[in-house]
Amino acid sequence: DTLWDLAIAEVEKRENPDDDDKRVEVWEKSVLFMGNKNGGKTTIILRCLEREEIPKPTLALEYTFGRRARRHNAPKDVAHFWELGGGTSLLDLIRIPITSNNIRSFAVVLVLDLSKPNELWTTMEKLLQVTRNHVNKILSKLEKTNPEVATEIKQRMRNNLQRDHPDYELVDPFPIPLVIIGTKYDIFHEFDSEMRKIISKTLRFVSHYYGASLVFTSKSEALLLKARVLINHLAFGYDKSKSVSVDHSKPLFIPAGLDSLSQIGPPPASDSDIGKMRANTPLELWKKVFEKTFPPKSFCDLQDTKDPAQDLQYAEYEVDVMRAQKNQ
């Protein structure tokens, strides 16, 4: 056992001196938040943990946790919240929180800024691709060392969609639970209705294709509450919401497995345009249609990153004095 394991065991023993026989299993889950820079990830995490703090910009990879008791006098369940800062500039850090030890209890929340449609597809594609590749590497290692677990994880994602669902063979579920949150709905709501329809339909397709849940949110308490329901389901195993809202003139709310390709409809483009687009997969076709309306901006997340060493929130007198001395 590592020092941490011994410490945890010791604390549990002290907290429950009489409960040695009837040990209740503590639920432990991990959730990684990633997405657009300044998209509102920290705000969502603070709301989920009911913390009244002013969100600060996230630097690299940040960690926090929440605890909830299911019943009175029961040990508290723990949820580990990781947050990847810097938009798509720090993709390598995804390897740190997702490991073969916690892959069974891991979930991803992708936060997309609806007010920046030109960055939307690029951000989504890069983050999901890197995460998927990393998870698949872990799964192929597990297939050799622990095949039962690898099969269980793959099967679980397939089960999001009922076998009799007409799209069962047409989708390609993400290997671990995924929630897509579209933020800044208040700004998005002011967009032209045709633009809103294209963005909404595209995100519905992507979510359904990956077996993910989708929710639109803003600073309004009622909308944040809906996002919280989905995250609490991932983090603490609370009940999934059964309500669905697919009306493009209202904020979307679609839990995984409750949408269908027939309801979403074809990509929003004319048949002649679709005929000209060469795409090998449905996802590629949607991407081309989307990027025709919202051409991707070539943007670099690193350009506007301020040097954290100059940031006052990280000031440390002794260290700063030594650095000043060294620079001098």
PDB file of N, CA, C and O in Angstrom, residues 54-130:
ATOM      1  N   ILE A  54     -16.071  33.935  -6.531  1.00  0.00           N
ATOM      2  CA  ILE A  54     -15.966  34.565  -7.853  1.00  0.00           C
ATOM      3  C   ILE A  54     -14.972  33.733  -8.655  1.00  0.00           C
ATOM      4  O   ILE A  54     -13.839  33.526  -8.216  1.00  0.00           O
ATOM      5  N   PRO A  55     -15.386  33.220  -9.831  1.00  0.00           N
ATOM      6  CA  PRO A  55     -14.474  32.349 -10.585  1.00  0.00           C
ATOM      7  C   PRO A  55     -13.237  33.094 -11.075  1.00  0.00           C
ATOM      8  O   PRO A  55     -13.329  34.222 -11.539  1.00  0.00           O
ATOM      9  N   LYS A  56     -12.080  32.433 -10.922  1.00  0.00           N
ATOM     10  CA  LYS A  56     -10.826  32.998 -11.450  1.00  0.00           C
ATOM     11  C   LYS A  56     -10.489  32.223 -12.718  1.00  0.00           C
ATOM     12  O   LYS A  56     -10.893  31.085 -12.871  1.00  0.00           O
ATOM     13  N   PRO A  57      -9.712  32.833 -13.627  1.00  0.00           N
ATOM     14  CA  PRO A  57      -9.323  32.065 -14.826  1.00  0.00           C
ATOM     15  C   PRO A  57      -8.520  30.830 -14.426  1.00  0.00           C
ATOM     16  O   PRO A  57      -7.688  30.892 -13.522  1.00  0.00           O
ATOM     17  N   THR A  58      -8.788  29.714 -15.086  1.00  0.00           N
ATOM     18  CA  THR A  58      -8.104  28.464 -14.739  1.00  0.00           C
ATOM     19  C   THR A  58      -6.750  28.407 -15.424  1.00  0.00           C
ATOM     20  O   THR A  58      -6.626  28.687 -16.605  1.00  0.00           O
ATOM     21  N   LEU A  59      -5.778  27.991 -14.659  1.00  0.00           N
ATOM     22  CA  LEU A  59      -4.429  27.881 -15.194  1.00  0.00           C
ATOM     23  C   LEU A  59      -4.111  26.406 -15.381  1.00  0.00           C
ATOM     24  O   LEU A  59      -4.168  25.654 -14.422  1.00  0.00           O
ATOM     25  N   ALA A  60      -3.784  25.997 -16.586  1.00  0.00           N
ATOM     26  CA  ALA A  60      -3.404  24.593 -16.854  1.00  0.00           C
ATOM     27  C   ALA A  60      -4.488  23.630 -16.376  1.00  0.00           C
ATOM     28  O   ALA A  60      -5.571  23.597 -16.926  1.00  0.00           O
ATOM     29  N   LEU A  61      -4.192  22.842 -15.326  1.00  0.00           N
ATOM     30  CA  LEU A  61      -5.144  21.823 -14.877  1.00  0.00           C
ATOM     31  C   LEU A  61      -5.428  22.063 -13.405  1.00  0.00           C
ATOM     32  O   LEU A  61      -4.502  22.120 -12.601  1.00  0.00           O
ATOM     33  N   GLU A  62      -6.691  22.227 -13.050  1.00  0.00           N
ATOM     34  CA  GLU A  62      -7.004  22.476 -11.638  1.00  0.00           C
ATOM     35  C   GLU A  62      -7.861  21.342 -11.085  1.00  0.00           C
ATOM     36  O   GLU A  62      -8.599  20.693 -11.819  1.00  0.00           O
ATOM     37  N   TYR A  63      -7.740  21.149  -9.779  1.00  0.00           N
ATOM     38  CA  TYR A  63      -8.467  20.048  -9.135  1.00  0.00           C
ATOM     39  C   TYR A  63      -9.268  20.575  -7.955  1.00  0.00           C
ATOM     40  O   TYR A  63      -8.805  21.433  -7.205  1.00  0.00           O
ATOM     41  N   THR A  64     -10.474  20.063  -7.799  1.00  0.00           N
ATOM     42  CA  THR A  64     -11.237  20.321  -6.576  1.00  0.00           C
ATOM     43  C   THR A  64     -12.121  19.105  -6.360  1.00  0.00           C
ATOM     44  O   THR A  64     -12.150  18.199  -7.192  1.00  0.00           O
ATOM     45  N   PHE A  65     -12.819  19.044  -5.233  1.00  0.00           N
ATOM     46  CA  PHE A  65     -13.673  17.871  -5.023  1.00  0.00           C
ATOM     47  C   PHE A  65     -14.927  18.265  -4.272  1.00  0.00           C
ATOM     48  O   PHE A  65     -14.997  19.346  -3.671  1.00  0.00           O
ATOM     49  N   GLY A  66     -15.928  17.416  -4.347  1.00  0.00           N
ATOM     50  CA  GLY A  66     -17.164  17.648  -3.613  1.00  0.00           C
ATOM     51  C   GLY A  66     -17.519  16.384  -2.865  1.00  0.00           C
ATOM     52  O   GLY A  66     -17.160  15.284  -3.285  1.00  0.00           O
ATOM     53  N   ARG A  67     -18.230  16.539  -1.731  1.00  0.00           N
ATOM     54  CA  ARG A  67     -18.653  15.353  -0.972  1.00  0.00           C
ATOM     55  C   ARG A  67     -20.142  15.471  -0.671  1.00  0.00           C
ATOM     56  O   ARG A  67     -20.633  16.544  -0.353  1.00  0.00           O
ATOM     57  N   ARG A  68     -20.836  14.364  -0.773  1.00  0.00           N
ATOM     58  CA  ARG A  68     -22.283  14.349  -0.474  1.00  0.00           C
ATOM     59  C   ARG A  68     -22.594  13.075   0.289  1.00  0.00           C
ATOM     60  O   ARG A  68     -22.097  12.012  -0.053  1.00  0.00           O
ATOM     61  N   ALA A  69     -23.452  13.194   1.290  1.00  0.00           N
ATOM     62  CA  ALA A  69     -23.898  11.990   2.003  1.00  0.00           C
ATOM     63  C   ALA A  69     -25.225  11.551   1.407  1.00  0.00           C
ATOM     64  O   ALA A  69     -26.121  12.358   1.215  1.00  0.00           O
ATOM     65  N   ARG A  70     -25.306  10.262   1.102  1.00  0.00           N
ATOM     66  CA  ARG A  70     -26.566   9.751   0.537  1.00  0.00           C
ATOM     67  C   ARG A  70     -27.641   9.665   1.606  1.00  0.00           C
ATOM     68  O   ARG A  70     -28.794   9.937   1.377  1.00  0.00           O
ATOM     69  N   ARG A  71     -27.208   9.244   2.802  1.00  0.00           N
ATOM     70  CA  ARG A  71     -28.168   9.141   3.910  1.00  0.00           C
ATOM     71  C   ARG A  71     -27.519   9.731   5.144  1.00  0.00           C
ATOM     72  O   ARG A  71     -26.305   9.929   5.206  1.00  0.00           O
ATOM     73  N   HIS A  72     -28.335   9.955   6.154  1.00  0.00           N
ATOM     74  CA  HIS A  72     -27.809  10.457   7.417  1.00  0.00           C
ATOM     75  C   HIS A  72     -26.864   9.395   7.999  1.00  0.00           C
ATOM     76  O   HIS A  72     -27.150   8.204   7.927  1.00  0.00           O
ATOM     77  N   ASN A  73     -25.757   9.815   8.560  1.00  0.00           N
ATOM     78  CA  ASN A  73     -24.789   8.906   9.201  1.00  0.00           C
ATOM     79  C   ASN A  73     -24.085   7.958   8.238  1.00  0.00           C
ATOM     80  O   ASN A  73     -23.392   7.047   8.658  1.00  0.00           O
ATOM     81  N   ALA A  74     -24.278   8.141   6.934  1.00  0.00           N
ATOM     82  CA  ALA A  74     -23.559   7.290   5.976  1.00  0.00           C
ATOM     83  C   ALA A  74     -22.271   8.014   5.599  1.00  0.00           C
ATOM     84  O   ALA A  74     -22.209   9.236   5.641  1.00  0.00           O
ATOM     85  N   PRO A  75     -21.203   7.255   5.231  1.00  0.00           N
ATOM     86  CA  PRO A  75     -19.992   7.954   4.788  1.00  0.00           C
ATOM     87  C   PRO A  75     -20.289   8.754   3.522  1.00  0.00           C
ATOM     88  O   PRO A  75     -21.149   8.355   2.725  1.00  0.00           O
ATOM     89  N   LYS A  76     -19.594   9.860   3.336  1.00  0.00           N
ATOM     90  CA  LYS A  76     -19.913  10.727   2.198  1.00  0.00           C
ATOM     91  C   LYS A  76     -19.288  10.203   0.914  1.00  0.00           C
ATOM     92  O   LYS A  76     -18.166   9.720   0.912  1.00  0.00           O
ATOM     93  N   ASP A  77     -20.050  10.324  -0.180  1.00  0.00           N
ATOM     94  CA  ASP A  77     -19.511   9.996  -1.504  1.00  0.00           C
ATOM     95  C   ASP A  77     -18.603  11.140  -1.949  1.00  0.00           C
ATOM     96  O   ASP A  77     -18.837  12.299  -1.603  1.00  0.00           O
ATOM     97  N   VAL A  78     -17.595  10.789  -2.738  1.00  0.00           N
ATOM     98  CA  VAL A  78     -16.630  11.809  -3.170  1.00  0.00           C
ATOM     99  C   VAL A  78     -16.670  11.935  -4.691  1.00  0.00           C
ATOM    100  O   VAL A  78     -16.701  10.931  -5.404  1.00  0.00           O
ATOM    101  N   ALA A  79     -16.659  13.179  -5.172  1.00  0.00           N
ATOM    102  CA  ALA A  79     -16.526  13.411  -6.616  1.00  0.00           C
ATOM    103  C   ALA A  79     -15.300  14.283  -6.841  1.00  0.00           C
ATOM    104  O   ALA A  79     -15.152  15.335  -6.219  1.00  0.00           O
ATOM    105  N   HIS A  80     -14.401  13.818  -7.700  1.00  0.00           N
ATOM    106  CA  HIS A  80     -13.189  14.578  -8.030  1.00  0.00           C
ATOM    107  C   HIS A  80     -13.475  15.391  -9.285  1.00  0.00           C
ATOM    108  O   HIS A  80     -13.851  14.822 -10.309  1.00  0.00           O
ATOM    109  N   PHE A  81     -13.298  16.695  -9.211  1.00  0.00           N
ATOM    110  CA  PHE A  81     -13.534  17.553 -10.379  1.00  0.00           C
ATOM    111  C   PHE A  81     -12.190  18.075 -10.893  1.00  0.00           C
ATOM    112  O   PHE A  81     -11.469  18.760 -10.175  1.00  0.00           O
ATOM    113  N   TRP A  82     -11.880  17.742 -12.133  1.00  0.00           N
ATOM    114  CA  TRP A  82     -10.677  18.268 -12.788  1.00  0.00           C
ATOM    115  C   TRP A  82     -11.120  19.280 -13.828  1.00  0.00           C
ATOM    116  O   TRP A  82     -12.150  19.091 -14.468  1.00  0.00           O
ATOM    117  N   GLU A  83     -10.332  20.328 -14.002  1.00  0.00           N
ATOM    118  CA  GLU A  83     -10.689  21.315 -15.020  1.00  0.00           C
ATOM    119  C   GLU A  83      -9.462  21.666 -15.845  1.00  0.00           C
ATOM    120  O   GLU A  83      -8.427  22.058 -15.316  1.00  0.00           O
ATOM    121  N   LEU A  84      -9.603  21.486 -17.162  1.00  0.00           N
ATOM    122  CA  LEU A  84      -8.500  21.782 -18.074  1.00  0.00           C
ATOM    123  C   LEU A  84      -8.657  23.212 -18.575  1.00  0.00           C
ATOM    124  O   LEU A  84      -9.661  23.540 -19.195  1.00  0.00           O
ATOM    125  N   GLY A  85      -7.680  24.059 -18.279  1.00  0.00           N
ATOM    126  CA  GLY A  85      -7.743  25.450 -18.733  1.00  0.00           C
ATOM    127  C   GLY A  85      -7.099  25.607 -20.104  1.00  0.00           C
ATOM    128  O   GLY A  85      -6.619  24.643 -20.700  1.00  0.00           O
ATOM    129  N   GLY A  86      -7.102  26.835 -20.606  1.00  0.00           N
ATOM    130  CA  GLY A  86      -6.365  27.121 -21.848  1.00  0.00           C
ATOM    131  C   GLY A  86      -7.010  26.621 -23.117  1.00  0.00           C
ATOM    132  O   GLY A  86      -6.337  26.470 -24.139  1.00  0.00           O
ATOM    133  N   GLY A  87      -8.322  26.332 -23.102  1.00  0.00           N
ATOM    134  CA  GLY A  87      -8.985  25.901 -24.335  1.00  0.00           C
ATOM    135  C   GLY A  87      -8.374  24.631 -24.888  1.00  0.00           C
ATOM    136  O   GLY A  87      -8.377  23.597 -24.233  1.00  0.00           O
ATOM    137  N   THR A  88      -7.779  24.722 -26.102  1.00  0.00           N
ATOM    138  CA  THR A  88      -7.209  23.509 -26.713  1.00  0.00           C
ATOM    139  C   THR A  88      -5.680  23.538 -26.692  1.00  0.00           C
ATOM    140  O   THR A  88      -5.039  22.730 -27.353  1.00  0.00           O
ATOM    141  N   SER A  89      -5.099  24.492 -25.927  1.00  0.00           N
ATOM    142  CA  SER A  89      -3.633  24.635 -26.018  1.00  0.00           C
ATOM    143  C   SER A  89      -2.884  23.662 -25.107  1.00  0.00           C
ATOM    144  O   SER A  89      -1.691  23.492 -25.233  1.00  0.00           O
ATOM    145  N   LEU A  90      -3.579  23.012 -24.170  1.00  0.00           N
ATOM    146  CA  LEU A  90      -2.866  22.168 -23.197  1.00  0.00           C
ATOM    147  C   LEU A  90      -3.376  20.730 -23.221  1.00  0.00           C
ATOM    148  O   LEU A  90      -3.529  20.084 -22.197  1.00  0.00           O
ATOM    149  N   LEU A  91      -3.630  20.241 -24.446  1.00  0.00           N
ATOM    150  CA  LEU A  91      -4.270  18.930 -24.589  1.00  0.00           C
ATOM    151  C   LEU A  91      -3.496  17.791 -23.922  1.00  0.00           C
ATOM    152  O   LEU A  91      -4.092  16.813 -23.490  1.00  0.00           O
ATOM    153  N   ASP A  92      -2.168  17.921 -23.848  1.00  0.00           N
ATOM    154  CA  ASP A  92      -1.370  16.822 -23.286  1.00  0.00           C
ATOM    155  C   ASP A  92      -1.724  16.541 -21.834  1.00  0.00           C
ATOM    156  O   ASP A  92      -1.501  15.438 -21.335  1.00  0.00           O
ATOM    157  N   LEU A  93      -2.276  17.558 -21.159  1.00  0.00           N
ATOM    158  CA  LEU A  93      -2.556  17.385 -19.724  1.00  0.00           C
ATOM    159  C   LEU A  93      -3.728  16.432 -19.475  1.00  0.00           C
ATOM    160  O   LEU A  93      -3.950  16.018 -18.342  1.00  0.00           O
ATOM    161  N   ILE A  94      -4.476  16.091 -20.531  1.00  0.00           N
ATOM    162  CA  ILE A  94      -5.617  15.173 -20.354  1.00  0.00           C
ATOM    163  C   ILE A  94      -5.141  13.835 -19.785  1.00  0.00           C
ATOM    164  O   ILE A  94      -5.867  13.147 -19.079  1.00  0.00           O
ATOM    165  N   ARG A  95      -3.881  13.494 -20.075  1.00  0.00           N
ATOM    166  CA  ARG A  95      -3.358  12.195 -19.604  1.00  0.00           C
ATOM    167  C   ARG A  95      -3.279  12.109 -18.085  1.00  0.00           C
ATOM    168  O   ARG A  95      -3.237  11.030 -17.526  1.00  0.00           O
ATOM    169  N   ILE A  96      -3.203  13.269 -17.415  1.00  0.00           N
ATOM    170  CA  ILE A  96      -2.979  13.234 -15.959  1.00  0.00           C
ATOM    171  C   ILE A  96      -4.202  12.728 -15.189  1.00  0.00           C
ATOM    172  O   ILE A  96      -4.105  11.790 -14.410  1.00  0.00           O
ATOM    173  N   PRO A  97      -5.407  13.327 -15.392  1.00  0.00           N
ATOM    174  CA  PRO A  97      -6.529  12.843 -14.587  1.00  0.00           C
ATOM    175  C   PRO A  97      -7.089  11.488 -15.019  1.00  0.00           C
ATOM    176  O   PRO A  97      -7.580  10.732 -14.192  1.00  0.00           O
ATOM    177  N   ILE A  98      -7.022  11.151 -16.329  1.00  0.00           N
ATOM    178  CA  ILE A  98      -7.650   9.888 -16.780  1.00  0.00           C
ATOM    179  C   ILE A  98      -6.608   8.776 -16.785  1.00  0.00           C
ATOM    180  O   ILE A  98      -5.687   8.787 -17.594  1.00  0.00           O
ATOM    181  N   THR A  99      -6.759   7.810 -15.874  1.00  0.00           N
ATOM    182  CA  THR A  99      -5.783   6.718 -15.781  1.00  0.00           C
ATOM    183  C   THR A  99      -6.514   5.379 -15.782  1.00  0.00           C
ATOM    184  O   THR A  99      -7.737   5.335 -15.625  1.00  0.00           O
ATOM    185  N   SER A 100      -5.744   4.308 -15.904  1.00  0.00           N
ATOM    186  CA  SER A 100      -6.398   2.991 -15.936  1.00  0.00           C
ATOM    187  C   SER A 100      -7.030   2.662 -14.584  1.00  0.00           C
ATOM    188  O   SER A 100      -7.921   1.825 -14.495  1.00  0.00           O
ATOM    189  N   ASN A 101      -6.574   3.350 -13.505  1.00  0.00           N
ATOM    190  CA  ASN A 101      -7.165   3.069 -12.186  1.00  0.00           C
ATOM    191  C   ASN A 101      -8.563   3.642 -12.030  1.00  0.00           C
ATOM    192  O   ASN A 101      -9.383   3.092 -11.309  1.00  0.00           O
ATOM    193  N   ASN A 102      -8.818   4.787 -12.685  1.00  0.00           N
ATOM    194  CA  ASN A 102     -10.129   5.403 -12.441  1.00  0.00           C
ATOM    195  C   ASN A 102     -11.032   5.419 -13.678  1.00  0.00           C
ATOM    196  O   ASN A 102     -12.102   6.012 -13.652  1.00  0.00           O
ATOM    197  N   ILE A 103     -10.602   4.745 -14.748  1.00  0.00           N
ATOM    198  CA  ILE A 103     -11.345   4.840 -16.016  1.00  0.00           C
ATOM    199  C   ILE A 103     -12.795   4.364 -15.870  1.00  0.00           C
ATOM    200  O   ILE A 103     -13.703   4.869 -16.516  1.00  0.00           O
ATOM    201  N   ARG A 104     -13.043   3.403 -14.954  1.00  0.00           N
ATOM    202  CA  ARG A 104     -14.412   2.877 -14.795  1.00  0.00           C
ATOM    203  C   ARG A 104     -15.356   3.926 -14.233  1.00  0.00           C
ATOM    204  O   ARG A 104     -16.555   3.868 -14.441  1.00  0.00           O
ATOM    205  N   SER A 105     -14.801   4.864 -13.459  1.00  0.00           N
ATOM    206  CA  SER A 105     -15.672   5.840 -12.790  1.00  0.00           C
ATOM    207  C   SER A 105     -15.409   7.252 -13.309  1.00  0.00           C
ATOM    208  O   SER A 105     -15.588   8.222 -12.597  1.00  0.00           O
ATOM    209  N   PHE A 106     -14.943   7.339 -14.570  1.00  0.00           N
ATOM    210  CA  PHE A 106     -14.579   8.651 -15.118  1.00  0.00           C
ATOM    211  C   PHE A 106     -15.644   9.143 -16.093  1.00  0.00           C
ATOM    212  O   PHE A 106     -16.274   8.357 -16.794  1.00  0.00           O
ATOM    213  N   ALA A 107     -15.842  10.461 -16.130  1.00  0.00           N
ATOM    214  CA  ALA A 107     -16.779  11.053 -17.092  1.00  0.00           C
ATOM    215  C   ALA A 107     -16.203  12.378 -17.571  1.00  0.00           C
ATOM    216  O   ALA A 107     -15.341  12.962 -16.911  1.00  0.00           O
ATOM    217  N   VAL A 108     -16.681  12.847 -18.724  1.00  0.00           N
ATOM    218  CA  VAL A 108     -16.166  14.088 -19.303  1.00  0.00           C
ATOM    219  C   VAL A 108     -17.316  15.073 -19.520  1.00  0.00           C
ATOM    220  O   VAL A 108     -18.390  14.680 -19.964  1.00  0.00           O
ATOM    221  N   VAL A 109     -17.076  16.342 -19.184  1.00  0.00           N
ATOM    222  CA  VAL A 109     -18.043  17.401 -19.476  1.00  0.00           C
ATOM    223  C   VAL A 109     -17.362  18.375 -20.438  1.00  0.00           C
ATOM    224  O   VAL A 109     -16.317  18.937 -20.115  1.00  0.00           O
ATOM    225  N   LEU A 110     -17.946  18.513 -21.635  1.00  0.00           N
ATOM    226  CA  LEU A 110     -17.382  19.420 -22.636  1.00  0.00           C
ATOM    227  C   LEU A 110     -18.210  20.702 -22.638  1.00  0.00           C
ATOM    228  O   LEU A 110     -19.409  20.665 -22.906  1.00  0.00           O
ATOM    229  N   VAL A 111     -17.558  21.819 -22.310  1.00  0.00           N
ATOM    230  CA  VAL A 111     -18.268  23.094 -22.208  1.00  0.00           C
ATOM    231  C   VAL A 111     -17.962  23.927 -23.455  1.00  0.00           C
ATOM    232  O   VAL A 111     -16.807  24.260 -23.718  1.00  0.00           O
ATOM    233  N   LEU A 112     -19.003  24.235 -24.244  1.00  0.00           N
ATOM    234  CA  LEU A 112     -18.808  24.978 -25.495  1.00  0.00           C
ATOM    235  C   LEU A 112     -19.486  26.340 -25.405  1.00  0.00           C
ATOM    236  O   LEU A 112     -20.623  26.448 -24.958  1.00  0.00           O
ATOM    237  N   ASP A 113     -18.777  27.354 -25.848  1.00  0.00           N
ATOM    238  CA  ASP A 113     -19.283  28.731 -25.793  1.00  0.00           C
ATOM    239  C   ASP A 113     -20.160  28.988 -27.023  1.00  0.00           C
ATOM    240  O   ASP A 113     -19.660  29.122 -28.138  1.00  0.00           O
ATOM    241  N   LEU A 114     -21.478  29.044 -26.807  1.00  0.00           N
ATOM    242  CA  LEU A 114     -22.414  29.213 -27.939  1.00  0.00           C
ATOM    243  C   LEU A 114     -22.275  30.575 -28.603  1.00  0.00           C
ATOM    244  O   LEU A 114     -22.712  30.771 -29.736  1.00  0.00           O
ATOM    245  N   SER A 115     -21.650  31.534 -27.894  1.00  0.00           N
ATOM    246  CA  SER A 115     -21.535  32.872 -28.476  1.00  0.00           C
ATOM    247  C   SER A 115     -20.389  32.963 -29.484  1.00  0.00           C
ATOM    248  O   SER A 115     -20.196  33.979 -30.128  1.00  0.00           O
ATOM    249  N   LYS A 116     -19.590  31.865 -29.603  1.00  0.00           N
ATOM    250  CA  LYS A 116     -18.464  31.877 -30.563  1.00  0.00           C
ATOM    251  C   LYS A 116     -18.586  30.694 -31.523  1.00  0.00           C
ATOM    252  O   LYS A 116     -17.775  29.754 -31.467  1.00  0.00           O
ATOM    253  N   PRO A 117     -19.587  30.720 -32.417  1.00  0.00           N
ATOM    254  CA  PRO A 117     -19.795  29.544 -33.277  1.00  0.00           C
ATOM    255  C   PRO A 117     -18.603  29.221 -34.171  1.00  0.00           C
ATOM    256  O   PRO A 117     -18.396  28.065 -34.540  1.00  0.00           O
ATOM    257  N   ASN A 118     -17.768  30.240 -34.504  1.00  0.00           N
ATOM    258  CA  ASN A 118     -16.642  29.955 -35.413  1.00  0.00           C
ATOM    259  C   ASN A 118     -15.531  29.154 -34.745  1.00  0.00           C
ATOM    260  O   ASN A 118     -14.649  28.616 -35.413  1.00  0.00           O
ATOM    261  N   GLU A 119     -15.557  29.096 -33.402  1.00  0.00           N
ATOM    262  CA  GLU A 119     -14.533  28.300 -32.714  1.00  0.00           C
ATOM    263  C   GLU A 119     -15.106  26.971 -32.254  1.00  0.00           C
ATOM    264  O   GLU A 119     -14.383  26.108 -31.765  1.00  0.00           O
ATOM    265  N   LEU A 120     -16.412  26.824 -32.410  1.00  0.00           N
ATOM    266  CA  LEU A 120     -17.110  25.724 -31.765  1.00  0.00           C
ATOM    267  C   LEU A 120     -16.650  24.350 -32.247  1.00  0.00           C
ATOM    268  O   LEU A 120     -16.239  23.501 -31.457  1.00  0.00           O
ATOM    269  N   TRP A 121     -16.680  24.136 -33.567  1.00  0.00           N
ATOM    270  CA  TRP A 121     -16.361  22.784 -34.067  1.00  0.00           C
ATOM    271  C   TRP A 121     -14.898  22.431 -33.802  1.00  0.00           C
ATOM    272  O   TRP A 121     -14.590  21.324 -33.363  1.00  0.00           O
ATOM    273  N   THR A 122     -13.998  23.387 -34.044  1.00  0.00           N
ATOM    274  CA  THR A 122     -12.560  23.101 -33.855  1.00  0.00           C
ATOM    275  C   THR A 122     -12.282  22.698 -32.410  1.00  0.00           C
ATOM    276  O   THR A 122     -11.587  21.716 -32.148  1.00  0.00           O
ATOM    277  N   THR A 123     -12.835  23.478 -31.464  1.00  0.00           N
ATOM    278  CA  THR A 123     -12.607  23.181 -30.039  1.00  0.00           C
ATOM    279  C   THR A 123     -13.141  21.803 -29.694  1.00  0.00           C
ATOM    280  O   THR A 123     -12.455  20.981 -29.077  1.00  0.00           O
ATOM    281  N   MET A 124     -14.374  21.552 -30.131  1.00  0.00           N
ATOM    282  CA  MET A 124     -15.034  20.280 -29.816  1.00  0.00           C
ATOM    283  C   MET A 124     -14.241  19.103 -30.396  1.00  0.00           C
ATOM    284  O   MET A 124     -13.952  18.124 -29.702  1.00  0.00           O
ATOM    285  N   GLU A 125     -13.864  19.233 -31.674  1.00  0.00           N
ATOM    286  CA  GLU A 125     -13.188  18.133 -32.363  1.00  0.00           C
ATOM    287  C   GLU A 125     -11.844  17.813 -31.707  1.00  0.00           C
ATOM    288  O   GLU A 125     -11.535  16.665 -31.407  1.00  0.00           O
ATOM    289  N   LYS A 126     -11.048  18.880 -31.471  1.00  0.00           N
ATOM    290  CA  LYS A 126      -9.707  18.647 -30.896  1.00  0.00           C
ATOM    291  C   LYS A 126      -9.789  17.982 -29.529  1.00  0.00           C
ATOM    292  O   LYS A 126      -9.116  16.990 -29.259  1.00  0.00           O
ATOM    293  N   LEU A 127     -10.638  18.544 -28.654  1.00  0.00           N
ATOM    294  CA  LEU A 127     -10.704  18.029 -27.283  1.00  0.00           C
ATOM    295  C   LEU A 127     -11.237  16.600 -27.238  1.00  0.00           C
ATOM    296  O   LEU A 127     -10.693  15.750 -26.539  1.00  0.00           O
ATOM    297  N   LEU A 128     -12.288  16.331 -28.021  1.00  0.00           N
ATOM    298  CA  LEU A 128     -12.871  14.984 -27.969  1.00  0.00           C
ATOM    299  C   LEU A 128     -11.947  13.954 -28.618  1.00  0.00           C
ATOM    300  O   LEU A 128     -11.847  12.822 -28.161  1.00  0.00           O
ATOM    301  N   GLN A 129     -11.230  14.381 -29.674  1.00  0.00           N
ATOM    302  CA  GLN A 129     -10.323  13.456 -30.358  1.00  0.00           C
ATOM    303  C   GLN A 129      -9.191  13.017 -29.430  1.00  0.00           C
ATOM    304  O   GLN A 129      -8.908  11.827 -29.304  1.00  0.00           O
ATOM    305  N   VAL A 130      -8.559  13.993 -28.791  1.00  0.00           N
ATOM    306  CA  VAL A 130      -7.420  13.666 -27.916  1.00  0.00           C
ATOM    307  C   VAL A 130      -7.883  12.817 -26.734  1.00  0.00           C
ATOM    308  O   VAL A 130      -7.231  11.839 -26.352  1.00  0.00           O
TER     309      VAL A 130
END
